[in-house]
């Protein structure tokens, strides 16, 4: 496998969306008895960890949380793509950051150590260049 980390992120996105959709389905079954605090927590969790599910419900907030099996598949697939894209973005960002820091630190070290240094071997002897 060429990019194992991206597959791991995609699988984490799949599991996250699956769990949030299952919780939404259970909340739909108990509609009149859901506390407002539980709905708010669920909305924040979906906004943070499965934003596609949140934005699909944004047009009609009174609709069912679990909109059906077709939307379930759309949410799972889009969350997998979202997490894989986020992983790739982080890989590229931190690789370039590492290159930039290595380049800047290399230039700083070259400036610091390019000056001639003198060492005294003995107090009676002359200084010698390193």
Tab-separated table of N, CA and C in Angstrom:
chain	number	residue	atom	x	y	z
A	1	UNK	N	0.856	-1.167	0.000
A	1	UNK	CA	0.000	0.000	0.000
A	1	UNK	C	0.903	1.232	0.000
A	2	UNK	N	0.673	2.114	-0.937
A	2	UNK	CA	1.542	3.274	-1.088
A	2	UNK	C	1.318	4.316	0.004
A	3	UNK	N	0.071	4.621	0.294
A	3	UNK	CA	-0.197	5.671	1.268
A	3	UNK	C	-1.102	5.117	2.368
A	4	UNK	N	-0.485	4.388	3.277
A	4	UNK	CA	-1.228	3.707	4.330
A	4	UNK	C	-1.909	4.696	5.274
A	5	UNK	N	-1.270	5.811	5.539
A	5	UNK	CA	-1.826	6.804	6.462
A	5	UNK	C	-3.128	7.393	5.906
A	6	UNK	N	-3.194	7.623	4.600
A	6	UNK	CA	-4.406	8.177	4.013
A	6	UNK	C	-5.562	7.174	4.114
A	7	UNK	N	-5.262	5.907	3.949
A	7	UNK	CA	-6.289	4.874	4.081
A	7	UNK	C	-6.787	4.819	5.529
A	8	UNK	N	-5.880	4.980	6.473
A	8	UNK	CA	-6.277	4.987	7.881
A	8	UNK	C	-7.192	6.180	8.177
A	9	UNK	N	-6.868	7.343	7.662
A	9	UNK	CA	-7.712	8.521	7.852
A	9	UNK	C	-9.074	8.324	7.195
A	10	UNK	N	-9.087	7.750	5.997
A	10	UNK	CA	-10.349	7.514	5.302
A	10	UNK	C	-11.217	6.531	6.091
A	11	UNK	N	-10.603	5.505	6.651
A	11	UNK	CA	-11.358	4.543	7.462
A	11	UNK	C	-11.889	5.199	8.730
A	12	UNK	N	-11.093	6.087	9.326
A	12	UNK	CA	-11.565	6.828	10.507
A	12	UNK	C	-12.752	7.712	10.137
A	13	UNK	N	-12.725	8.327	8.970
A	13	UNK	CA	-13.851	9.130	8.507
A	13	UNK	C	-15.086	8.287	8.287
A	14	UNK	N	-14.894	7.084	7.748
A	14	UNK	CA	-16.010	6.175	7.542
A	14	UNK	C	-16.641	5.777	8.875
A	15	UNK	N	-15.806	5.406	9.836
A	15	UNK	CA	-16.327	5.008	11.147
A	15	UNK	C	-17.017	6.166	11.863
A	16	UNK	N	-16.445	7.342	11.756
A	16	UNK	CA	-17.041	8.517	12.398
A	16	UNK	C	-18.425	8.808	11.820
A	17	UNK	N	-18.523	8.808	10.508
A	17	UNK	CA	-19.817	9.066	9.877
A	17	UNK	C	-20.812	7.958	10.202
A	18	UNK	N	-20.336	6.731	10.246
A	18	UNK	CA	-21.216	5.607	10.557
A	18	UNK	C	-21.783	5.728	11.970
A	19	UNK	N	-20.929	6.061	12.920
A	19	UNK	CA	-21.379	6.212	14.309
A	19	UNK	C	-22.354	7.386	14.440
A	20	UNK	N	-22.021	8.512	13.834
A	20	UNK	CA	-22.908	9.678	13.935
A	20	UNK	C	-24.251	9.437	13.241
A	21	UNK	N	-24.241	8.706	12.130
A	21	UNK	CA	-25.504	8.392	11.465
A	21	UNK	C	-26.336	7.414	12.301
A	22	UNK	N	-25.676	6.473	12.965
A	22	UNK	CA	-26.406	5.539	13.830
A	22	UNK	C	-27.027	6.272	15.017
A	23	UNK	N	-26.281	7.207	15.592
A	23	UNK	CA	-26.823	8.003	16.695
A	23	UNK	C	-27.998	8.849	16.204
A	24	UNK	N	-27.881	9.430	15.029
A	24	UNK	CA	-28.977	10.208	14.458
A	24	UNK	C	-30.206	9.361	14.201
A	25	UNK	N	-30.003	8.133	13.750
A	25	UNK	CA	-31.126	7.224	13.529
A	25	UNK	C	-31.835	6.904	14.841
A	26	UNK	N	-31.056	6.659	15.892
A	26	UNK	CA	-31.647	6.383	17.212
A	26	UNK	C	-32.369	7.614	17.759
A	27	UNK	N	-31.842	8.786	17.494
A	27	UNK	CA	-32.508	10.006	17.947
A	27	UNK	C	-33.823	10.214	17.194
A	28	UNK	N	-33.857	9.823	15.921
A	28	UNK	CA	-35.105	9.940	15.151
A	28	UNK	C	-36.195	9.027	15.699
A	29	UNK	N	-35.799	7.885	16.227
A	29	UNK	CA	-36.792	6.952	16.767
A	29	UNK	C	-37.454	7.486	18.034
A	30	UNK	N	-36.743	8.325	18.776
A	30	UNK	CA	-37.260	8.866	20.041
A	30	UNK	C	-37.546	10.357	19.918
A	31	UNK	N	-38.140	10.782	18.817
A	31	UNK	CA	-38.302	12.206	18.515
A	31	UNK	C	-38.990	13.012	19.611
A	32	UNK	N	-40.113	12.650	20.137
A	32	UNK	CA	-40.727	13.576	21.101
A	32	UNK	C	-40.004	13.627	22.446
A	33	UNK	N	-39.166	12.656	22.736
A	33	UNK	CA	-38.538	12.586	24.056
A	33	UNK	C	-37.074	13.011	24.064
A	34	UNK	N	-36.605	13.632	22.999
A	34	UNK	CA	-35.200	14.052	22.935
A	34	UNK	C	-35.048	15.383	23.658
A	35	UNK	N	-34.039	15.458	24.509
A	35	UNK	CA	-33.767	16.723	25.196
A	35	UNK	C	-33.029	17.659	24.243
A	36	UNK	N	-33.248	18.948	24.440
A	36	UNK	CA	-32.625	19.945	23.573
A	36	UNK	C	-31.097	19.895	23.683
A	37	UNK	N	-30.597	19.649	24.872
A	37	UNK	CA	-29.144	19.567	25.063
A	37	UNK	C	-28.526	18.448	24.248
A	38	UNK	N	-29.205	17.317	24.142
A	38	UNK	CA	-28.696	16.202	23.336
A	38	UNK	C	-28.674	16.552	21.854
A	39	UNK	N	-29.680	17.267	21.401
A	39	UNK	CA	-29.703	17.690	19.998
A	39	UNK	C	-28.576	18.670	19.704
A	40	UNK	N	-28.321	19.559	20.627
A	40	UNK	CA	-27.246	20.545	20.432
A	40	UNK	C	-25.885	19.858	20.388
A	41	UNK	N	-25.670	18.919	21.288
A	41	UNK	CA	-24.401	18.173	21.297
A	41	UNK	C	-24.242	17.394	19.993
A	42	UNK	N	-25.325	16.754	19.558
A	42	UNK	CA	-25.269	15.999	18.297
A	42	UNK	C	-24.954	16.920	17.118
A	43	UNK	N	-25.579	18.084	17.065
A	43	UNK	CA	-25.309	19.023	15.967
A	43	UNK	C	-23.863	19.500	15.974
A	44	UNK	N	-23.307	19.770	17.135
A	44	UNK	CA	-21.905	20.188	17.211
A	44	UNK	C	-20.972	19.052	16.795
A	45	UNK	N	-21.281	17.830	17.202
A	45	UNK	CA	-20.452	16.694	16.799
A	45	UNK	C	-20.482	16.491	15.290
A	46	UNK	N	-21.665	16.592	14.698
A	46	UNK	CA	-21.732	16.435	13.246
A	46	UNK	C	-21.055	17.589	12.521
A	47	UNK	N	-21.161	18.778	13.068
A	47	UNK	CA	-20.488	19.915	12.434
A	47	UNK	C	-18.972	19.735	12.470
A	48	UNK	N	-18.437	19.233	13.569
A	48	UNK	CA	-16.985	19.069	13.706
A	48	UNK	C	-16.450	17.839	12.972
A	49	UNK	N	-17.157	16.719	13.064
A	49	UNK	CA	-16.595	15.462	12.582
A	49	UNK	C	-17.232	14.914	11.309
A	50	UNK	N	-18.391	15.388	10.950
A	50	UNK	CA	-19.050	14.957	9.721
A	50	UNK	C	-19.835	16.136	9.151
A	51	UNK	N	-19.133	17.155	8.660
A	51	UNK	CA	-19.812	18.386	8.252
A	51	UNK	C	-20.784	18.210	7.094
A	52	UNK	N	-20.588	17.197	6.266
A	52	UNK	CA	-21.510	16.996	5.147
A	52	UNK	C	-22.902	16.657	5.666
A	53	UNK	N	-22.964	15.814	6.695
A	53	UNK	CA	-24.262	15.464	7.278
A	53	UNK	C	-24.926	16.703	7.872
A	54	UNK	N	-24.133	17.567	8.475
A	54	UNK	CA	-24.686	18.789	9.058
A	54	UNK	C	-25.213	19.723	7.970
A	55	UNK	N	-24.441	19.929	6.928
A	55	UNK	CA	-24.840	20.869	5.876
A	55	UNK	C	-26.000	20.348	5.032
A	56	UNK	N	-26.141	19.032	4.935
A	56	UNK	CA	-27.299	18.490	4.222
A	56	UNK	C	-28.595	18.770	4.987
A	57	UNK	N	-28.514	18.832	6.310
A	57	UNK	CA	-29.690	19.122	7.122
A	57	UNK	C	-29.914	20.606	7.318
A	58	UNK	N	-28.991	21.433	6.921
A	58	UNK	CA	-29.080	22.860	7.171
A	58	UNK	C	-30.278	23.501	6.463
A	59	UNK	N	-30.645	22.999	5.303
A	59	UNK	CA	-31.788	23.554	4.574
A	59	UNK	C	-33.113	23.330	5.276
A	60	UNK	N	-33.251	22.190	5.949
A	60	UNK	CA	-34.492	21.870	6.649
A	60	UNK	C	-34.137	21.257	8.005
A	61	UNK	N	-33.929	22.072	9.036
A	61	UNK	CA	-33.477	21.540	10.325
A	61	UNK	C	-34.520	20.695	11.045
A	62	UNK	N	-35.790	20.775	10.637
A	62	UNK	CA	-36.832	19.987	11.290
A	62	UNK	C	-37.024	18.628	10.634
A	63	UNK	N	-36.281	18.357	9.586
A	63	UNK	CA	-36.384	17.065	8.914
A	63	UNK	C	-35.708	15.996	9.778
A	64	UNK	N	-35.886	14.769	9.365
A	64	UNK	CA	-35.279	13.658	10.102
A	64	UNK	C	-33.761	13.743	10.022
A	65	UNK	N	-33.096	13.345	11.097
A	65	UNK	CA	-31.632	13.360	11.113
A	65	UNK	C	-31.101	12.311	10.137
A	66	UNK	N	-31.695	11.137	10.168
A	66	UNK	CA	-31.342	10.063	9.239
A	66	UNK	C	-32.306	10.151	8.069
A	67	UNK	N	-31.849	10.726	6.962
A	67	UNK	CA	-32.752	11.044	5.848
A	67	UNK	C	-33.073	9.842	4.965
A	68	UNK	N	-32.355	8.777	5.080
A	68	UNK	CA	-32.602	7.591	4.262
A	68	UNK	C	-31.293	6.934	3.879
A	69	UNK	N	-31.420	5.767	3.252
A	69	UNK	CA	-30.213	5.001	2.932
A	69	UNK	C	-29.393	5.651	1.836
A	70	UNK	N	-30.014	6.334	0.910
A	70	UNK	CA	-29.237	6.986	-0.150
A	70	UNK	C	-28.412	8.136	0.428
A	71	UNK	N	-29.016	8.924	1.300
A	71	UNK	CA	-28.257	10.009	1.940
A	71	UNK	C	-27.197	9.449	2.888
A	72	UNK	N	-27.489	8.311	3.487
A	72	UNK	CA	-26.528	7.639	4.348
A	72	UNK	C	-25.264	7.291	3.560
A	73	UNK	N	-25.445	6.750	2.354
A	73	UNK	CA	-24.304	6.401	1.507
A	73	UNK	C	-23.545	7.657	1.071
A	74	UNK	N	-24.279	8.721	0.752
A	74	UNK	CA	-23.638	9.982	0.353
A	74	UNK	C	-22.795	10.541	1.498
A	75	UNK	N	-23.346	10.511	2.712
A	75	UNK	CA	-22.629	11.037	3.877
A	75	UNK	C	-21.378	10.210	4.151
A	76	UNK	N	-21.491	8.882	4.085
A	76	UNK	CA	-20.316	8.030	4.318
A	76	UNK	C	-19.235	8.294	3.286
A	77	UNK	N	-19.610	8.309	2.013
A	77	UNK	CA	-18.630	8.507	0.946
A	77	UNK	C	-17.972	9.883	1.028
A	78	UNK	N	-18.773	10.907	1.282
A	78	UNK	CA	-18.197	12.260	1.350
A	78	UNK	C	-17.308	12.425	2.577
A	79	UNK	N	-17.657	11.766	3.679
A	79	UNK	CA	-16.807	11.859	4.863
A	79	UNK	C	-15.477	11.131	4.645
A	80	UNK	N	-15.507	10.025	3.922
A	80	UNK	CA	-14.270	9.317	3.580
A	80	UNK	C	-13.380	10.220	2.741
A	81	UNK	N	-13.959	10.867	1.740
A	81	UNK	CA	-13.178	11.777	0.892
A	81	UNK	C	-12.660	12.982	1.679
A	82	UNK	N	-13.488	13.487	2.591
A	82	UNK	CA	-13.085	14.637	3.399
A	82	UNK	C	-11.884	14.299	4.284
A	83	UNK	N	-11.931	13.153	4.949
A	83	UNK	CA	-10.835	12.764	5.832
A	83	UNK	C	-9.575	12.423	5.039
A	84	UNK	N	-9.716	11.764	3.899
A	84	UNK	CA	-8.549	11.454	3.070
A	84	UNK	C	-7.926	12.745	2.529
A	85	UNK	N	-8.750	13.692	2.116
A	85	UNK	CA	-8.232	14.983	1.649
A	85	UNK	C	-7.543	15.758	2.748
A	86	UNK	N	-8.098	15.697	3.947
A	86	UNK	CA	-7.469	16.363	5.083
A	86	UNK	C	-6.112	15.740	5.399
A	87	UNK	N	-6.032	14.422	5.300
A	87	UNK	CA	-4.752	13.738	5.538
A	87	UNK	C	-3.723	14.172	4.498
A	88	UNK	N	-4.120	14.220	3.240
A	88	UNK	CA	-3.197	14.615	2.172
A	88	UNK	C	-2.751	16.071	2.351
A	89	UNK	N	-3.684	16.932	2.724
A	89	UNK	CA	-3.340	18.334	2.970
A	89	UNK	C	-2.302	18.440	4.086
A	90	UNK	N	-2.508	17.705	5.165
A	90	UNK	CA	-1.551	17.744	6.281
A	90	UNK	C	-0.192	17.203	5.871
A	91	UNK	N	-0.168	16.139	5.064
A	91	UNK	CA	1.104	15.582	4.611
A	91	UNK	C	1.877	16.598	3.784
A	92	UNK	N	1.211	17.243	2.851
A	92	UNK	CA	1.877	18.230	1.992
A	92	UNK	C	2.315	19.441	2.810
A	93	UNK	N	1.436	19.911	3.688
A	93	UNK	CA	1.748	21.092	4.495
A	93	UNK	C	2.966	20.851	5.380
A	94	UNK	N	2.993	19.742	6.092
A	94	UNK	CA	4.101	19.495	7.005
A	94	UNK	C	5.387	19.108	6.280
A	95	UNK	N	5.288	18.515	5.100
A	95	UNK	CA	6.496	18.235	4.311
A	95	UNK	C	7.137	19.540	3.854
A	96	UNK	N	6.315	20.457	3.363
A	96	UNK	CA	6.865	21.756	2.918
A	96	UNK	C	7.374	22.569	4.098
A	97	UNK	N	6.682	22.473	5.221
A	97	UNK	CA	7.143	23.182	6.414
A	97	UNK	C	8.493	22.646	6.855
A	98	UNK	N	8.657	21.323	6.808
A	98	UNK	CA	9.942	20.723	7.169
A	98	UNK	C	11.058	21.162	6.239
A	99	UNK	N	10.765	21.211	4.930
A	99	UNK	CA	11.765	21.679	3.961
A	99	UNK	C	12.135	23.137	4.212
A	100	UNK	N	11.138	23.961	4.481
A	100	UNK	CA	11.380	25.381	4.702
A	100	UNK	C	12.212	25.591	5.965
A	101	UNK	N	11.853	24.876	7.037
A	101	UNK	CA	12.606	25.024	8.283
A	101	UNK	C	14.031	24.505	8.139
A	102	UNK	N	14.204	23.408	7.404
A	102	UNK	CA	15.550	22.877	7.189
A	102	UNK	C	16.385	23.869	6.385
A	103	UNK	N	15.774	24.501	5.386
A	103	UNK	CA	16.492	25.483	4.579
A	103	UNK	C	16.872	26.707	5.419
A	104	UNK	N	15.925	27.223	6.206
A	104	UNK	CA	16.213	28.401	7.029
A	104	UNK	C	17.247	28.081	8.109
A	105	UNK	N	17.124	26.920	8.740
A	105	UNK	CA	18.091	26.549	9.767
A	105	UNK	C	19.459	26.293	9.165
A	106	UNK	N	19.498	25.734	7.960
A	106	UNK	CA	20.774	25.515	7.289
A	106	UNK	C	21.470	26.825	6.979
A	107	UNK	N	20.713	27.836	6.527
A	107	UNK	CA	21.305	29.146	6.241
A	107	UNK	C	21.785	29.797	7.527
A	108	UNK	N	21.021	29.662	8.614
A	108	UNK	CA	21.428	30.248	9.891
A	108	UNK	C	22.694	29.590	10.406
A	109	UNK	N	22.744	28.273	10.332
A	109	UNK	CA	23.941	27.561	10.790
A	109	UNK	C	25.148	27.905	9.930
A	110	UNK	N	24.965	28.081	8.628
A	110	UNK	CA	26.075	28.456	7.753
A	110	UNK	C	26.587	29.843	8.112
A	111	UNK	N	25.676	30.767	8.452
A	111	UNK	CA	26.093	32.112	8.845
A	111	UNK	C	26.853	32.084	10.165
A	112	UNK	N	26.365	31.288	11.101
A	112	UNK	CA	26.994	31.252	12.432
A	112	UNK	C	28.363	30.605	12.371
A	113	UNK	N	28.473	29.510	11.626
A	113	UNK	CA	29.732	28.767	11.627
A	113	UNK	C	30.667	29.139	10.487
A	114	UNK	N	30.357	30.138	9.698
A	114	UNK	CA	31.259	30.546	8.629
A	114	UNK	C	32.337	31.501	9.119
A	115	UNK	N	32.178	32.040	10.325
A	115	UNK	CA	33.184	32.937	10.885
A	115	UNK	C	34.394	32.123	11.363
A	116	UNK	N	35.592	32.641	11.188
A	116	UNK	CA	36.765	31.895	11.648
A	116	UNK	C	36.807	31.857	13.182
A	117	UNK	N	37.222	30.740	13.686
A	117	UNK	CA	37.336	30.594	15.146
A	117	UNK	C	38.790	30.340	15.495
A	118	UNK	N	39.176	30.820	16.639
A	118	UNK	CA	40.535	30.640	17.118
A	118	UNK	C	40.493	29.845	18.408
A	119	UNK	N	41.462	28.929	18.554
A	119	UNK	CA	41.555	28.130	19.776
A	119	UNK	C	42.934	28.339	20.376
A	120	UNK	N	42.999	28.470	21.665
A	120	UNK	CA	44.271	28.552	22.358
A	120	UNK	C	44.621	27.169	22.877
A	121	UNK	N	45.766	26.671	22.462
A	121	UNK	CA	46.197	25.351	22.914
A	121	UNK	C	46.875	25.491	24.268
A	122	UNK	N	47.751	26.456	24.357
A	122	UNK	CA	48.475	26.695	25.610
A	122	UNK	C	48.613	28.218	25.713
A	123	UNK	N	48.750	28.692	26.902
A	123	UNK	CA	48.835	30.144	27.049
A	123	UNK	C	50.144	30.675	26.488
A	124	UNK	N	51.170	29.852	26.335
A	124	UNK	CA	52.458	30.284	25.794
A	124	UNK	C	52.526	30.176	24.279
A	125	UNK	N	51.591	29.435	23.675
A	125	UNK	CA	51.624	29.214	22.235
A	125	UNK	C	50.689	30.203	21.528
A	126	UNK	N	50.882	30.331	20.243
A	126	UNK	CA	50.028	31.213	19.449
A	126	UNK	C	48.672	30.545	19.226
A	127	UNK	N	47.718	31.382	18.903
A	127	UNK	CA	46.377	30.863	18.583
A	127	UNK	C	46.420	30.225	17.212
A	128	UNK	N	45.683	29.175	17.014
A	128	UNK	CA	45.629	28.511	15.718
A	128	UNK	C	44.212	28.504	15.202
A	129	UNK	N	44.123	28.517	13.920
A	129	UNK	CA	42.798	28.532	13.266
A	129	UNK	C	42.246	27.128	13.160
A	130	UNK	N	40.947	27.019	13.413
A	130	UNK	CA	40.307	25.704	13.295
A	130	UNK	C	39.828	25.494	11.881
